[in-house]
Tab-separated table of C-alpha atoms in Angstrom:
chain	number	residue	atom	x	y	z
A	18	ASN	CA	9.893	-12.108	15.707
A	19	TYR	CA	8.121	-9.770	13.057
A	20	ASP	CA	8.322	-9.050	9.600
A	21	VAL	CA	7.835	-5.449	9.203
A	22	HIS	CA	6.388	-3.967	5.953
A	23	ILE	CA	6.274	-0.073	5.439
A	24	ILE	CA	3.486	0.971	3.066
A	25	ALA	CA	5.626	3.506	1.241
A	26	ASP	CA	2.992	5.402	-0.672
A	27	ALA	CA	0.937	5.896	2.543
A	28	VAL	CA	3.772	7.594	4.199
A	29	GLN	CA	4.022	11.508	3.762
A	30	ALA	CA	7.532	12.363	2.942
A	31	ALA	CA	9.101	15.035	0.547
A	32	ASP	CA	10.133	13.624	-2.822
A	33	LEU	CA	13.736	14.124	-2.047
A	34	MET	CA	13.582	12.368	1.283
A	35	LYS	CA	11.651	9.169	-0.018
A	36	ASP	CA	14.670	7.555	-1.442
A	37	GLN	CA	16.685	8.053	1.964
A	38	PHE	CA	13.641	6.919	3.973
A	39	THR	CA	13.348	3.670	1.655
A	40	SER	CA	17.086	2.893	1.739
A	41	GLU	CA	16.858	3.299	5.684
A	42	VAL	CA	13.975	0.997	6.149
A	43	ASN	CA	15.405	-1.630	4.061
A	44	GLN	CA	18.746	-1.274	5.911
A	45	ASN	CA	16.922	-1.866	9.226
A	46	GLY	CA	15.464	-5.039	8.042
A	47	ALA	CA	12.000	-3.752	7.048
A	48	SER	CA	10.499	-4.060	3.559
A	49	THR	CA	8.634	-1.547	1.552
A	50	THR	CA	5.487	-2.160	-0.223
A	51	SER	CA	2.599	-0.328	-1.843
A	52	VAL	CA	-1.204	0.298	-0.855
A	53	GLU	CA	-2.094	-1.845	-3.837
A	54	SER	CA	0.015	-4.700	-2.973
A	55	LEU	CA	-1.153	-4.743	0.668
A	56	ILE	CA	-4.776	-4.892	-0.537
A	57	PHE	CA	-4.370	-7.411	-2.841
A	58	GLU	CA	-2.351	-9.570	-0.188
A	59	LEU	CA	-5.047	-9.343	2.424
A	60	MET	CA	-7.620	-10.340	0.101
A	61	ARG	CA	-5.761	-13.298	-0.680
A	62	SER	CA	-7.478	-13.943	-4.145
A	63	GLY	CA	-9.416	-12.387	-6.983
A	64	ASP	CA	-12.447	-14.534	-5.668
A	65	HIS	CA	-13.070	-12.235	-2.809
A	66	PRO	CA	-16.326	-10.363	-3.230
A	67	LYS	CA	-14.855	-6.911	-2.623
A	68	PHE	CA	-12.119	-7.558	-5.036
A	69	LYS	CA	-13.602	-6.064	-8.167
A	70	HIS	CA	-14.573	-3.061	-6.304
A	71	LEU	CA	-11.307	-2.364	-4.617
A	72	LEU	CA	-9.584	-2.817	-7.847
A	73	LYS	CA	-11.337	0.036	-9.354
A	74	VAL	CA	-10.603	2.102	-6.326
A	75	VAL	CA	-6.914	1.595	-6.838
A	76	LYS	CA	-6.966	1.953	-10.538
A	77	ASP	CA	-9.328	5.211	-10.347
A	78	THR	CA	-7.324	6.812	-7.595
A	79	PRO	CA	-3.616	6.347	-8.122
A	80	GLU	CA	-2.709	9.921	-6.609
A	81	ASP	CA	-4.302	8.718	-3.232
A	82	PRO	CA	-5.863	5.295	-2.642
A	83	VAL	CA	-5.374	5.499	1.317
A	84	THR	CA	-8.180	8.426	1.304
A	85	GLU	CA	-10.656	6.415	-0.836
A	86	LEU	CA	-10.054	3.263	1.099
A	87	SER	CA	-10.793	5.078	4.221
A	88	LYS	CA	-14.221	5.869	2.947
A	89	LEU	CA	-15.067	2.004	2.689
């Protein structure tokens, strides 16, 4: 068994379809989360050496953190 998490802000969907998409994902047993939440969960702690850098990336690029993270 796997716990499925969909990174909602990394999925391209028209605004009108986002609510429907999220609803269907949740109805099918998956969870939705954000890029920011995923980053912090993967780092496990604010003590991580890249924590401050990634925090700045997330805060400075709220529109598209996925693009910025792909540059790392």
